[in-house]
Short mmCIF file of C-alpha atoms and ligand atoms in Angstrom, two decimals:
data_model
loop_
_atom_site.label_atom_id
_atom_site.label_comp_id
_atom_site.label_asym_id
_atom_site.label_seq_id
_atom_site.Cartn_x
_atom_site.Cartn_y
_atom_site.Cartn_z
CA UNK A 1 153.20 96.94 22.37
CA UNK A 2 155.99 99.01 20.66
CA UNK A 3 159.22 97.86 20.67
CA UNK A 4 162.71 99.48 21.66
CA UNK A 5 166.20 98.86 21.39
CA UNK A 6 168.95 100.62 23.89
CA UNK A 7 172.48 100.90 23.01
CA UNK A 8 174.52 101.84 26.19
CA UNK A 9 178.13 103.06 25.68
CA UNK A 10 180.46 104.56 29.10
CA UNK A 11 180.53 103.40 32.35
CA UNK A 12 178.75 101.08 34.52
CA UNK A 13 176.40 103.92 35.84
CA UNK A 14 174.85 104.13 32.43
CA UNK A 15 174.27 100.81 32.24
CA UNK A 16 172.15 101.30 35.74
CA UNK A 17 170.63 103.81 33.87
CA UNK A 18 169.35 102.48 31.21
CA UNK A 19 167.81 99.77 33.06
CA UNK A 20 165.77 102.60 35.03
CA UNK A 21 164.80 103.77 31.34
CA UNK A 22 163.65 100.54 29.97
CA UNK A 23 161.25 100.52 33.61
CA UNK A 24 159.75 104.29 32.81
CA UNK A 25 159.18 103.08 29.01
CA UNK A 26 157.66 99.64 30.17
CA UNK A 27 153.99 100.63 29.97
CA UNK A 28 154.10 101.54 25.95
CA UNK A 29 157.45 99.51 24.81
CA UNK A 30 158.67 96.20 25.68
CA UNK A 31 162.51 95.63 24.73
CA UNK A 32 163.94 93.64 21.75
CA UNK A 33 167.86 92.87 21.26
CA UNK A 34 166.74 92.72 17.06
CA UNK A 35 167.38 96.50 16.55
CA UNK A 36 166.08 96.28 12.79
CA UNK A 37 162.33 95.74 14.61
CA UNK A 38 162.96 98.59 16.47
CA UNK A 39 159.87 101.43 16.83
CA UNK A 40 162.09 103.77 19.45
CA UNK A 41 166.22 103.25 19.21
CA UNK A 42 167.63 104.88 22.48
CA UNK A 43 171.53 105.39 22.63
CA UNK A 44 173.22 106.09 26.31
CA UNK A 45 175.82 108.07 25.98
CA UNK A 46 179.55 109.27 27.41
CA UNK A 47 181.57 111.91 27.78
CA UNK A 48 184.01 111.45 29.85
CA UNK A 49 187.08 111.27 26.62
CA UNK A 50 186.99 112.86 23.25
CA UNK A 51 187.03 109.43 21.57
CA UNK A 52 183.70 108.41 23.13
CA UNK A 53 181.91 111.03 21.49
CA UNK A 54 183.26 110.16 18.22
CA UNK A 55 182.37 106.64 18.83
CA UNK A 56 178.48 108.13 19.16
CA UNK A 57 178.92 110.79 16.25
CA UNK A 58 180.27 107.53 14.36
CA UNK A 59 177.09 105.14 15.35
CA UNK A 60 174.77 108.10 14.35
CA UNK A 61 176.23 108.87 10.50
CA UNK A 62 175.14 104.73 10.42
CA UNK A 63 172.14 105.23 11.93
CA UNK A 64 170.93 107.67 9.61
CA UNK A 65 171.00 105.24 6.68
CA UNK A 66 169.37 102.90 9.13
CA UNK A 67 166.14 105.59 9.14
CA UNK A 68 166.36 106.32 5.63
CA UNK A 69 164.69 102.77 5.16
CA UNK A 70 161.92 102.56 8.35
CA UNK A 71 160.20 106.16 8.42
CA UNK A 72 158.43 105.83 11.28
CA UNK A 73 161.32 104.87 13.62
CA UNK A 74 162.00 107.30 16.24
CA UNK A 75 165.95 107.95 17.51
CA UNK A 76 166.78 109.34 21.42
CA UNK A 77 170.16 110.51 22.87
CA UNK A 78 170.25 109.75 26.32
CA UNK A 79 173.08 110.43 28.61
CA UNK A 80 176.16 112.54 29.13
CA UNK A 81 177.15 113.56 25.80
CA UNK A 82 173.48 114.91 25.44
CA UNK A 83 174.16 117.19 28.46
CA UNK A 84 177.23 118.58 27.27
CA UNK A 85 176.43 119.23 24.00
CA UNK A 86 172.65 119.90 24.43
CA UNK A 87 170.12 120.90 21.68
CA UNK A 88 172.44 121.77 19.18
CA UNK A 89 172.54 118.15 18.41
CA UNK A 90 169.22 117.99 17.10
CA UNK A 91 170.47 120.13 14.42
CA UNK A 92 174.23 118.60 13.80
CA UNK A 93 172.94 114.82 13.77
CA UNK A 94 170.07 114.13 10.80
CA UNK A 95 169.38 110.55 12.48
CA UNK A 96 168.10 112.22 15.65
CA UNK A 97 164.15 112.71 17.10
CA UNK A 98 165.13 113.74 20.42
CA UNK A 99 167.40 114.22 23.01
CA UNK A 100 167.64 113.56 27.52
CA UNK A 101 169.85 114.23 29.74
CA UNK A 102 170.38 112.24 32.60
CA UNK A 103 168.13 113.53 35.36
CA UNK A 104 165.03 113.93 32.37
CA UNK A 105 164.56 110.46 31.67
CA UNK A 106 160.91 110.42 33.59
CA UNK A 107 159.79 112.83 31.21
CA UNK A 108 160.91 110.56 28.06
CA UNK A 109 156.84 109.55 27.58
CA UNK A 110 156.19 113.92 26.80
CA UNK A 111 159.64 113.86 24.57
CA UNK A 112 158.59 110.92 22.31
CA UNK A 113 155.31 112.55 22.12
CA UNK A 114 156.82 115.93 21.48
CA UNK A 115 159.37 114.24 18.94
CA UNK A 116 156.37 113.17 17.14
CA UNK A 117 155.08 116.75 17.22
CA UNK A 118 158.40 118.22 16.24
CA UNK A 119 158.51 120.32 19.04
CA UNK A 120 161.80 121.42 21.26
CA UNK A 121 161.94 117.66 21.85
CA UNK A 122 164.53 117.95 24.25
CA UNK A 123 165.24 118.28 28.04
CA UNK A 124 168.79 118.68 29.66
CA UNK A 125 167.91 120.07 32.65
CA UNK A 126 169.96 119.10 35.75
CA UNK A 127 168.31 118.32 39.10
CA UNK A 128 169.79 118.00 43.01
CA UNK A 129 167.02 115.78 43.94
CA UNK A 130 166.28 113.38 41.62
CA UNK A 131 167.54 109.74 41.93
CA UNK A 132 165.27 107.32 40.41
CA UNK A 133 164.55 105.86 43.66
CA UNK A 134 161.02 104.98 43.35
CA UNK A 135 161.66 103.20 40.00
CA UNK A 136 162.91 99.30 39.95
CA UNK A 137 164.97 98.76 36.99
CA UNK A 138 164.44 96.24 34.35
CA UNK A 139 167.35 94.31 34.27
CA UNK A 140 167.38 93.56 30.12
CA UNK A 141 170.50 92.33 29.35
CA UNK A 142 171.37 90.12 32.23
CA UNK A 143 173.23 87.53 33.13
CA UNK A 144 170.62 86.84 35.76
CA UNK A 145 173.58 86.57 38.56
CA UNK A 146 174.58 89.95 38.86
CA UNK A 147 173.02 93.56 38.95
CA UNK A 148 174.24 97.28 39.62
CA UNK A 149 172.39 99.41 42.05
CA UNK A 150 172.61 103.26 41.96
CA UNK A 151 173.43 104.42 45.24
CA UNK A 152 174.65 108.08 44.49
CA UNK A 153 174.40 110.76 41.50
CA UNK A 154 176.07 113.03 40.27
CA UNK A 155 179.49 114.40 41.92
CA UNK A 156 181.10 117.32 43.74
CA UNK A 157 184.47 116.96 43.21
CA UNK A 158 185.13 118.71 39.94
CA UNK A 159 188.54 117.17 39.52
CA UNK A 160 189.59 119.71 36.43
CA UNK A 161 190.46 116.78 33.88
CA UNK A 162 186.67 115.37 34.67
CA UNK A 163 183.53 116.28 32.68
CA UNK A 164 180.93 114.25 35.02
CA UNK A 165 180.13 117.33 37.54
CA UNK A 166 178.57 119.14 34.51
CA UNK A 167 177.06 116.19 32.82
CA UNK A 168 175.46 114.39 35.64
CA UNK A 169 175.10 117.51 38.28
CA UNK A 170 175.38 117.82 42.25
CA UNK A 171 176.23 114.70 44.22
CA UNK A 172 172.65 113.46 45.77
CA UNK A 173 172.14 110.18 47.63
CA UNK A 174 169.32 107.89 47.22
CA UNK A 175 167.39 106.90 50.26
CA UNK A 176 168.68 104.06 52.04
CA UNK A 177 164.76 102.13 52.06
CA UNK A 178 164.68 102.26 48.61
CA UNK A 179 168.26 100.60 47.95
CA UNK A 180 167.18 97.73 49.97
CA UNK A 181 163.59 96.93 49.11
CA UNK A 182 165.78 97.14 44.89
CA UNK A 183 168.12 94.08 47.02
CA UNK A 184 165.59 92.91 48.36
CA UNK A 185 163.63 92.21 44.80
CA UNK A 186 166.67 91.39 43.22
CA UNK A 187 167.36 88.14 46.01
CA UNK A 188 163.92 87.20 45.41
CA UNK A 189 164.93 87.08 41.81
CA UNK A 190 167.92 85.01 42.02
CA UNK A 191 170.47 87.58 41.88
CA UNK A 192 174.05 86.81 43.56
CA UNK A 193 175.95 89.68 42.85
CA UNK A 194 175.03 93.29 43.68
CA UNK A 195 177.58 96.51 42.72
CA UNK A 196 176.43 99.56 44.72
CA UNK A 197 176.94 102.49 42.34
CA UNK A 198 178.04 106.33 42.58
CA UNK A 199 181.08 108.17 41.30
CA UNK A 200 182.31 108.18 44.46
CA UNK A 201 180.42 105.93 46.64
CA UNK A 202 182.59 107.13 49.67
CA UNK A 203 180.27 110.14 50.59
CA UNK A 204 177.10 108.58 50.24
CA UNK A 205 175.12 110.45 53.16
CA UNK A 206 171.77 109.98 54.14
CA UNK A 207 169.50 112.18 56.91
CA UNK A 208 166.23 112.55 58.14
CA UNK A 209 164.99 112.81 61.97
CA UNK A 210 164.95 109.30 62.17
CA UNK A 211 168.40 107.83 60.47
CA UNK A 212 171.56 109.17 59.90
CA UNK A 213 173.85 106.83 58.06
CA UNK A 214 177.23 106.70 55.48
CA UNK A 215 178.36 104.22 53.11
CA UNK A 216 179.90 101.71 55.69
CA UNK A 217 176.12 102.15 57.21
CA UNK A 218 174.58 101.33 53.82
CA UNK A 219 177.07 98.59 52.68
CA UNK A 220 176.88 97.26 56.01
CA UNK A 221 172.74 97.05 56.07
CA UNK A 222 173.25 95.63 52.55
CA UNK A 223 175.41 92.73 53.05
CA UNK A 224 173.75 91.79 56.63
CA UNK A 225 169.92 91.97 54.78
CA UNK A 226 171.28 89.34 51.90
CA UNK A 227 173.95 87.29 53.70
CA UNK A 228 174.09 84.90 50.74
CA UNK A 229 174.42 87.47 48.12
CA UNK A 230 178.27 88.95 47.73
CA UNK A 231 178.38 92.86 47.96
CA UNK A 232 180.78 94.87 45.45
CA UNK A 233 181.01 98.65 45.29
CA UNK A 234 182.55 101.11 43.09
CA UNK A 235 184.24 103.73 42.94
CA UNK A 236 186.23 104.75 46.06
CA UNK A 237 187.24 107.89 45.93
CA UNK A 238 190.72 107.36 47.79
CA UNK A 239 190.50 111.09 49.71
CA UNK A 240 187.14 109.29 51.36
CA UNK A 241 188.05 106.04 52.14
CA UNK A 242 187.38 105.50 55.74
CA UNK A 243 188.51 103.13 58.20
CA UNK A 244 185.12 102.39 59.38
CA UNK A 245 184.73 101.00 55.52
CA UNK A 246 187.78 98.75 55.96
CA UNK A 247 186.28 97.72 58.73
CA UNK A 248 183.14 97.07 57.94
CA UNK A 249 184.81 94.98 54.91
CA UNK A 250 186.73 93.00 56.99
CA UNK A 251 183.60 92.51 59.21
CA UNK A 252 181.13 90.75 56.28
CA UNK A 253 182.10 87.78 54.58
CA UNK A 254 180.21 88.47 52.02
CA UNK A 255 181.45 92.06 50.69
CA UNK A 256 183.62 91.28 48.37
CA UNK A 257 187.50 91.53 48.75
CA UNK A 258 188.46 93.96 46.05
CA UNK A 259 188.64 98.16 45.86
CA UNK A 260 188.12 100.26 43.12
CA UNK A 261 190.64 102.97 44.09
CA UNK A 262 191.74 105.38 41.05
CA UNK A 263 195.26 107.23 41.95
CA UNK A 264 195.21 108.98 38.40
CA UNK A 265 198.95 109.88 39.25
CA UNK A 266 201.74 108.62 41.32
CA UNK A 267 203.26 112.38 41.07
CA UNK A 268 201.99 115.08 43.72
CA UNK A 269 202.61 117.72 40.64
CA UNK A 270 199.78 116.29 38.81
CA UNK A 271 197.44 115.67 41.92
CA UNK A 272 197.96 118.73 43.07
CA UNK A 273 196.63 119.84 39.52
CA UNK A 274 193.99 117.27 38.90
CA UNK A 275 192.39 118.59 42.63
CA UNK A 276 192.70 115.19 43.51
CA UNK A 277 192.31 116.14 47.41
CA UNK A 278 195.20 113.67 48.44
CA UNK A 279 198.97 113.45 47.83
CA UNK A 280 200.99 110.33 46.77
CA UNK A 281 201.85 110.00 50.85
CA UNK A 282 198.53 110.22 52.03
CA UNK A 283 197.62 107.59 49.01
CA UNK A 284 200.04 105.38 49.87
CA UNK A 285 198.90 105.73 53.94
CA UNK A 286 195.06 104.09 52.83
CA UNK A 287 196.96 101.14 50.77
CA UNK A 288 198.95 100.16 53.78
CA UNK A 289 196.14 100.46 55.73
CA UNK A 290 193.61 98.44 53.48
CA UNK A 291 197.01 95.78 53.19
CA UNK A 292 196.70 95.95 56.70
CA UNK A 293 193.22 95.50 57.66
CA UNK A 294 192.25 93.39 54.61
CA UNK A 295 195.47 91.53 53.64
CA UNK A 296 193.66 89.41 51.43
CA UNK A 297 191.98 92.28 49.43
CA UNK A 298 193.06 93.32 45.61
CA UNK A 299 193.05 96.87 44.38
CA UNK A 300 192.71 98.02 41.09
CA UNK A 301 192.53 102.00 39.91
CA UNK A 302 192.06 104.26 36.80
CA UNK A 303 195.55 106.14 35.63
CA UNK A 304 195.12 109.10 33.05
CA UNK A 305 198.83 109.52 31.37
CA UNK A 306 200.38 113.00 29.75
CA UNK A 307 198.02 115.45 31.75
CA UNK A 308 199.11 119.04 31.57
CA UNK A 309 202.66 119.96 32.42
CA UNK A 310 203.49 116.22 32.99
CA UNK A 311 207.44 115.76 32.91
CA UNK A 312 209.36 112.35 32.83
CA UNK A 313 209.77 112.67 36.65
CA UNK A 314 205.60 112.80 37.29
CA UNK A 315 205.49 109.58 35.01
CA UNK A 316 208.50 108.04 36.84
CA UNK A 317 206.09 108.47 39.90
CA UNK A 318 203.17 107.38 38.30
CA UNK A 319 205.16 104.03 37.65
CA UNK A 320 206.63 103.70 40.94
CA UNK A 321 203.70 103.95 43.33
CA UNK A 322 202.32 101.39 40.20
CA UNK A 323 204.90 99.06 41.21
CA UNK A 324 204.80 99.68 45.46
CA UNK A 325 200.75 99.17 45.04
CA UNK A 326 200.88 96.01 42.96
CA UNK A 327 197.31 96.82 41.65
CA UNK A 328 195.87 93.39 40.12
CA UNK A 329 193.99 95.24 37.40
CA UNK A 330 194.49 99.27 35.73
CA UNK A 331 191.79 101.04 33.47
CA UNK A 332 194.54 103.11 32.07
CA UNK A 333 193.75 106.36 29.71
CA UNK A 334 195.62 109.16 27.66
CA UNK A 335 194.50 112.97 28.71
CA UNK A 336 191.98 114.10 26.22
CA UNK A 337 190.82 117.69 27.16
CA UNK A 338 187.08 118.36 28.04
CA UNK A 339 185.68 121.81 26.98
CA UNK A 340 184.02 123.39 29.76
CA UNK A 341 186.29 121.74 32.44
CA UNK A 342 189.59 123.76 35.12
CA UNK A 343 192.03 122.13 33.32
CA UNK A 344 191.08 123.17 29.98
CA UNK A 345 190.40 126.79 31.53
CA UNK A 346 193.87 126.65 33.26
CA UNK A 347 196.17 124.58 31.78
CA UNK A 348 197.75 123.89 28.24
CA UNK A 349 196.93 120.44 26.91
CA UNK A 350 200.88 120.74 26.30
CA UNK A 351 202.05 116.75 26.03
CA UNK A 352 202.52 115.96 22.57
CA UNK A 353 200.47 112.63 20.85
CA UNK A 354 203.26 110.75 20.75
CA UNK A 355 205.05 111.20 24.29
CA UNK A 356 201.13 110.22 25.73
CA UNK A 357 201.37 107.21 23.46
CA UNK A 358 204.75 105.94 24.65
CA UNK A 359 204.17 106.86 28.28
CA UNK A 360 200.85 105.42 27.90
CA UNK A 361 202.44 101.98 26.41
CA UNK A 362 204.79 102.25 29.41
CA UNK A 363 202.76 101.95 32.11
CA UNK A 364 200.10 99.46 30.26
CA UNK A 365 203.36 97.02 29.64
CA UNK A 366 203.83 97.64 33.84
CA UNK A 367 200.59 96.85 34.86
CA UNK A 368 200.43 93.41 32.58
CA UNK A 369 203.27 92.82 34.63
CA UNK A 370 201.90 93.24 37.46
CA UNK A 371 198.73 91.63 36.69
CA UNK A 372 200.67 88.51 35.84
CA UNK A 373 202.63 88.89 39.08
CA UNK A 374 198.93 89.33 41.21
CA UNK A 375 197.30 86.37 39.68
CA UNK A 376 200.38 83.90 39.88
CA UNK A 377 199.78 83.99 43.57
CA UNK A 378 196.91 82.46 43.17
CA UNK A 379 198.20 79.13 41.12
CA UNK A 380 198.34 76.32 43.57
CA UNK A 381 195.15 77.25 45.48
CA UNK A 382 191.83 76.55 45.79
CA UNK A 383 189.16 79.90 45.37
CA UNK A 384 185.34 80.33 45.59
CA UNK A 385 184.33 81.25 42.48
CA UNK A 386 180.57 82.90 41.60
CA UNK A 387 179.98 81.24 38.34
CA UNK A 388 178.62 83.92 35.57
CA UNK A 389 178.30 81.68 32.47
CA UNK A 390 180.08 79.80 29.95
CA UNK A 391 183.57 80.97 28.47
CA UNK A 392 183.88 82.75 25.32
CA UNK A 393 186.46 80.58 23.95
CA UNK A 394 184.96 77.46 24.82
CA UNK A 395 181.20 76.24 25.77
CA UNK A 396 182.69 73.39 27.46
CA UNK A 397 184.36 75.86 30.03
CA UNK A 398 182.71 77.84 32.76
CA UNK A 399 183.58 81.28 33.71
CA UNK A 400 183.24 83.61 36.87
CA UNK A 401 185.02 85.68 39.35
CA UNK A 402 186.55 85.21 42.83
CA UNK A 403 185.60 87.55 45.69
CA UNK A 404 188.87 89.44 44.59
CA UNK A 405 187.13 90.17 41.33
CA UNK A 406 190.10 87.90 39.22
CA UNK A 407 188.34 85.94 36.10
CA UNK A 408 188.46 82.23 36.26
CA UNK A 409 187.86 80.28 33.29
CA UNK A 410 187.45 76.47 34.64
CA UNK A 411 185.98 73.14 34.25
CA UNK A 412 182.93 73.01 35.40
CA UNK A 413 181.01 69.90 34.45
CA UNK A 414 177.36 70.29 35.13
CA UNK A 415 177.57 73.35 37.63
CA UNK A 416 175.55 76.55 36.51
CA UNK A 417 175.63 80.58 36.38
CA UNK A 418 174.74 81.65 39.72
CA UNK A 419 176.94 78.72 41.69
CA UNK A 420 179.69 79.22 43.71
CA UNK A 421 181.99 76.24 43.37
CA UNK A 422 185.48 76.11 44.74
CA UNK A 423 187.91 75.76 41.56
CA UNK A 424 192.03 74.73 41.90
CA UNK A 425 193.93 76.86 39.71
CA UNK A 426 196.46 75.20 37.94
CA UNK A 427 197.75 78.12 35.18
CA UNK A 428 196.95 81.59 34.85
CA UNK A 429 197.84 84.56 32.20
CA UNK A 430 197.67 88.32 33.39
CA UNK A 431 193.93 88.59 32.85
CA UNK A 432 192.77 85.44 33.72
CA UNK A 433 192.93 82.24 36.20
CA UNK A 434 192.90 78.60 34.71
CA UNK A 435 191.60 76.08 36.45
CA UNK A 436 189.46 72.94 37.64
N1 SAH B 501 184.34 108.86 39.73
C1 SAH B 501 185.41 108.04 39.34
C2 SAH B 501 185.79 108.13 37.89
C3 SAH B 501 184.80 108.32 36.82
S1 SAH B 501 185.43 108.57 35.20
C4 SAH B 501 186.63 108.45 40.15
O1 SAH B 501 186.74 109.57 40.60
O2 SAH B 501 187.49 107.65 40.28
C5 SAH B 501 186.45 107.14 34.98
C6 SAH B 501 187.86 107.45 34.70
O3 SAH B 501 188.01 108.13 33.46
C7 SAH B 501 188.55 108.37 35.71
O4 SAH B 501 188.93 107.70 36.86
C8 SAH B 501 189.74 108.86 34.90
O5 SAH B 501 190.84 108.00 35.03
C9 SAH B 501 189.24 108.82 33.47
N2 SAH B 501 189.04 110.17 32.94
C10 SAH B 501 188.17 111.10 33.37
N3 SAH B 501 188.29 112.24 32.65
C11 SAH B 501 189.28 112.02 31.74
C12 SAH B 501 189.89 112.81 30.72
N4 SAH B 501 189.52 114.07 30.50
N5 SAH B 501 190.87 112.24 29.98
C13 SAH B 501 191.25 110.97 30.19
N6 SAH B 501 190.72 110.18 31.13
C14 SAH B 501 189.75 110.70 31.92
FE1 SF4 B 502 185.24 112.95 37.76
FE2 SF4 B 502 186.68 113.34 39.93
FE3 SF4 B 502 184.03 113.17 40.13
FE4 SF4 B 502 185.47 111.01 39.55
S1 SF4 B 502 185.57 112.18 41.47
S2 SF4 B 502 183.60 111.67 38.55
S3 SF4 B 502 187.11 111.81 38.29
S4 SF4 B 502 185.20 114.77 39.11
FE1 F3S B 503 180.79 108.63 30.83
FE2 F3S B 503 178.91 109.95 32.04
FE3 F3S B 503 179.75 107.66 33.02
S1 F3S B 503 180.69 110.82 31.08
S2 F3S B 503 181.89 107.67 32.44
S3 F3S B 503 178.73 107.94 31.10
S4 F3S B 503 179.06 109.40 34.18
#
């Protein structure tokens, strides 16, 4: 057997995908993590910022030198970046064979062969069907506790910042029998942890004469099927979270405490803008709900700092509804402009480098406040913790997460990745829990 190597950059979706890859490739490759004994080198790719292109353009210049010294190694693009920026590719990066978008990857066996060929070895066409479902991913680079599941691809929402409605095409959901026979396999495998996966996991919808369900449907068939297994989901789209979901959360013990919900902005200004589909108020109406319904729930969410037109009132908002949340964790990101999207049609890119960078270092030094604040709660008591494996500082300490999703690096003694062990927490710094 051949043997490849897959580098996956972007979000958690990709690394879903890639997993489906590896499974279409299985009959002719098996996978190595050695990427020097590599026959096909396959890199997943994002799009979603300017700087994780240049990350990719960066890893191909090496790459290239990489080829100059094994001829008969063959390099793929997978991914976002190779729908955006297509077959012109081929010609501005030397190191590469061939390229994939994300709904081609069951025709990669005809691209390798057409790579070999040299001919138009590429395929970025988009589909409003496809979803993998048939295939069961081959989980590579595992932990062995816990796995992603694709749910949903694609999205509809064309939020003008956002490249992913032209890189990963029309929101399409996968059919519910499928989701659970890949649960199903992964219990029998020893999993603990599933994530359900879609951008916006919210409008999953699924008909046929016989069924008719939504996500609180799906999560809720999920979590009763595998009753041992703890259920996580991402991401909420806050304009689509239901009550039914909150109460189907509530319902389970075993779906996991914690929401995913990205606000982007505390300012209506920029929402409006962004074509967010909610305002700050109606935001702030699903927190106190979810605070309500799920009081022992965290929430974390994605903020994107110095969009178009933003003045020092729309950050004082974004810093403010920061603060009334209390989110325990923040993926938090400077504006960088997407060809192709509204806002760079519409709008002037019109915050200057460093105003982003000091609004930017504003709201990160809030949030590791806030962080700090969340997981000081927590010192005193006694949580349920999944173990994952052991810490990266020590081997003598364990590591894992509570249902909250909060890291907890422990004493462990003899326990093992894939327990859940109740750990005291005596100490705690803004990203993690410390305990025994
Ligand atoms: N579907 C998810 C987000 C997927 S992209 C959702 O709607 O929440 C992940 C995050 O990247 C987004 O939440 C946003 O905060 C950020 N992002 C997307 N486009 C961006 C851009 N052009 N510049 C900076 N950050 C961006
Ligand atoms: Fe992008 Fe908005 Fe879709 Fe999320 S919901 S992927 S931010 S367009
Ligand atoms: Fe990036 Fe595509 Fe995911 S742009 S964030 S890899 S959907």
């Amino acid at each position: 057997m051949k043997k490849l190597y897959i580098e996956t950059y972007g979000c958690q979706m990709n690394v879903a995908d890639s997993e489906v890859v590896a499974a279409i490739l299985s009959e002719e490759y098996t996978l190595t993590n050695t990427m020097q004994e590599a026959d096909l080198l396959l890199i997943n790719t994002c799009s979603v910022r300017d700087h994780a292109e240049q990350r990719v353009r960066a890893r191909l210049r090496e790459l290239a030198a990489l080829k100059k010294g094994n001829a008969s190694l063959l390099i793929g693009l997978l991914g976002c970046m190779a729908e955006r920026v297509k077959e012109a590719l081929l010609n501005e990066e030397e190191a590469l064979d061939f390229i994939a978008g994300p709904d081609a990857y069951r025709t990669l066996p005809q691209l390798i062969s057409r790579a070999q060929n040299r001919e138009n070895p590429f395929n970025v066409l988009l589909s409003t069907q496809e979803t993998y479902d048939d295939i069961l991913p081959i989980r590579y680079d595992t932990n062995g506790v816990s796995a992603f599941i694709s749910i949903t691809r694609g999205c509809n929402n064309f939020c003008t910042y956002c490249v992913v409605p032209y890189t990963r095409g029309r929101e399409r959901s996968r059919p519910p029998e499928t989701i659970l026979h890949e649960v199903e396999d992964l219990a029998n495998n020893g999993y603990k942890e599933l994530t359900l996966l879609g951008q916006n996991v919210n409008s999953y919808s699924w008909r046929n004469d016989k069924e008719n369900m939504d996500f609180p449907d799906l999560i809720a068939a999920v979590a009763s099927h595998v009753p041992h297994i703890r259920v996580r989901f991402a991401t909420s789209h806050p304009k689509d979270i239901s009550d039914k979901l909150l109460h189907t959360i509530a319902r389970y013990p075993n779906i996991c405490k914690h929401i995913h919900l990205p606000v982007q902005s505390g300012s209506d200004n920029m929402l409006n803008r962004m074509n967010r589909g909610y305002s700050r108020e109606k935001y702030l109406q699903r927190v106190a709900r979810i605070k309500e319904l799920l009081p022992h729930c965290t929430l974390s969410t994605d903020i994107i700092t110095g969009f178009c037109g933003e003045t020092e009132k729309d950050h004082q908002d974004t810093l403010t509804l920061m603060e009334t949340v209390g989110y325990a964790s923040a993926f938090l990101f400077k504006y960088s402009v997407r060809e192709g999207t509204l806002a760079a049609k519409k709008f002037t890119d019109d915050i200057p480098e460093n105003v982003k960078a000091r609004r930017f270092n504003e709201i990160l030094t809030l949030q590791q406040q806030l962080s700090l604040n969340s997981n000081l709660k927590e010192v005193g008591k006694t949580v349920e913790v999944l173990v994952e494996g052991t810490s990266k500082r020590s081997n003598k300490q364990l590591f894992g997460r509570t249902s909250q999703n909060k890291v907890v690096v422990f004493d462990g003694g003899d326990r093992q990745p894939g327990d859940l062990v109740l750990v005291t927490i005596h100490r705690c710094t803004a990203a993690t829990l410390i305990g025994k």
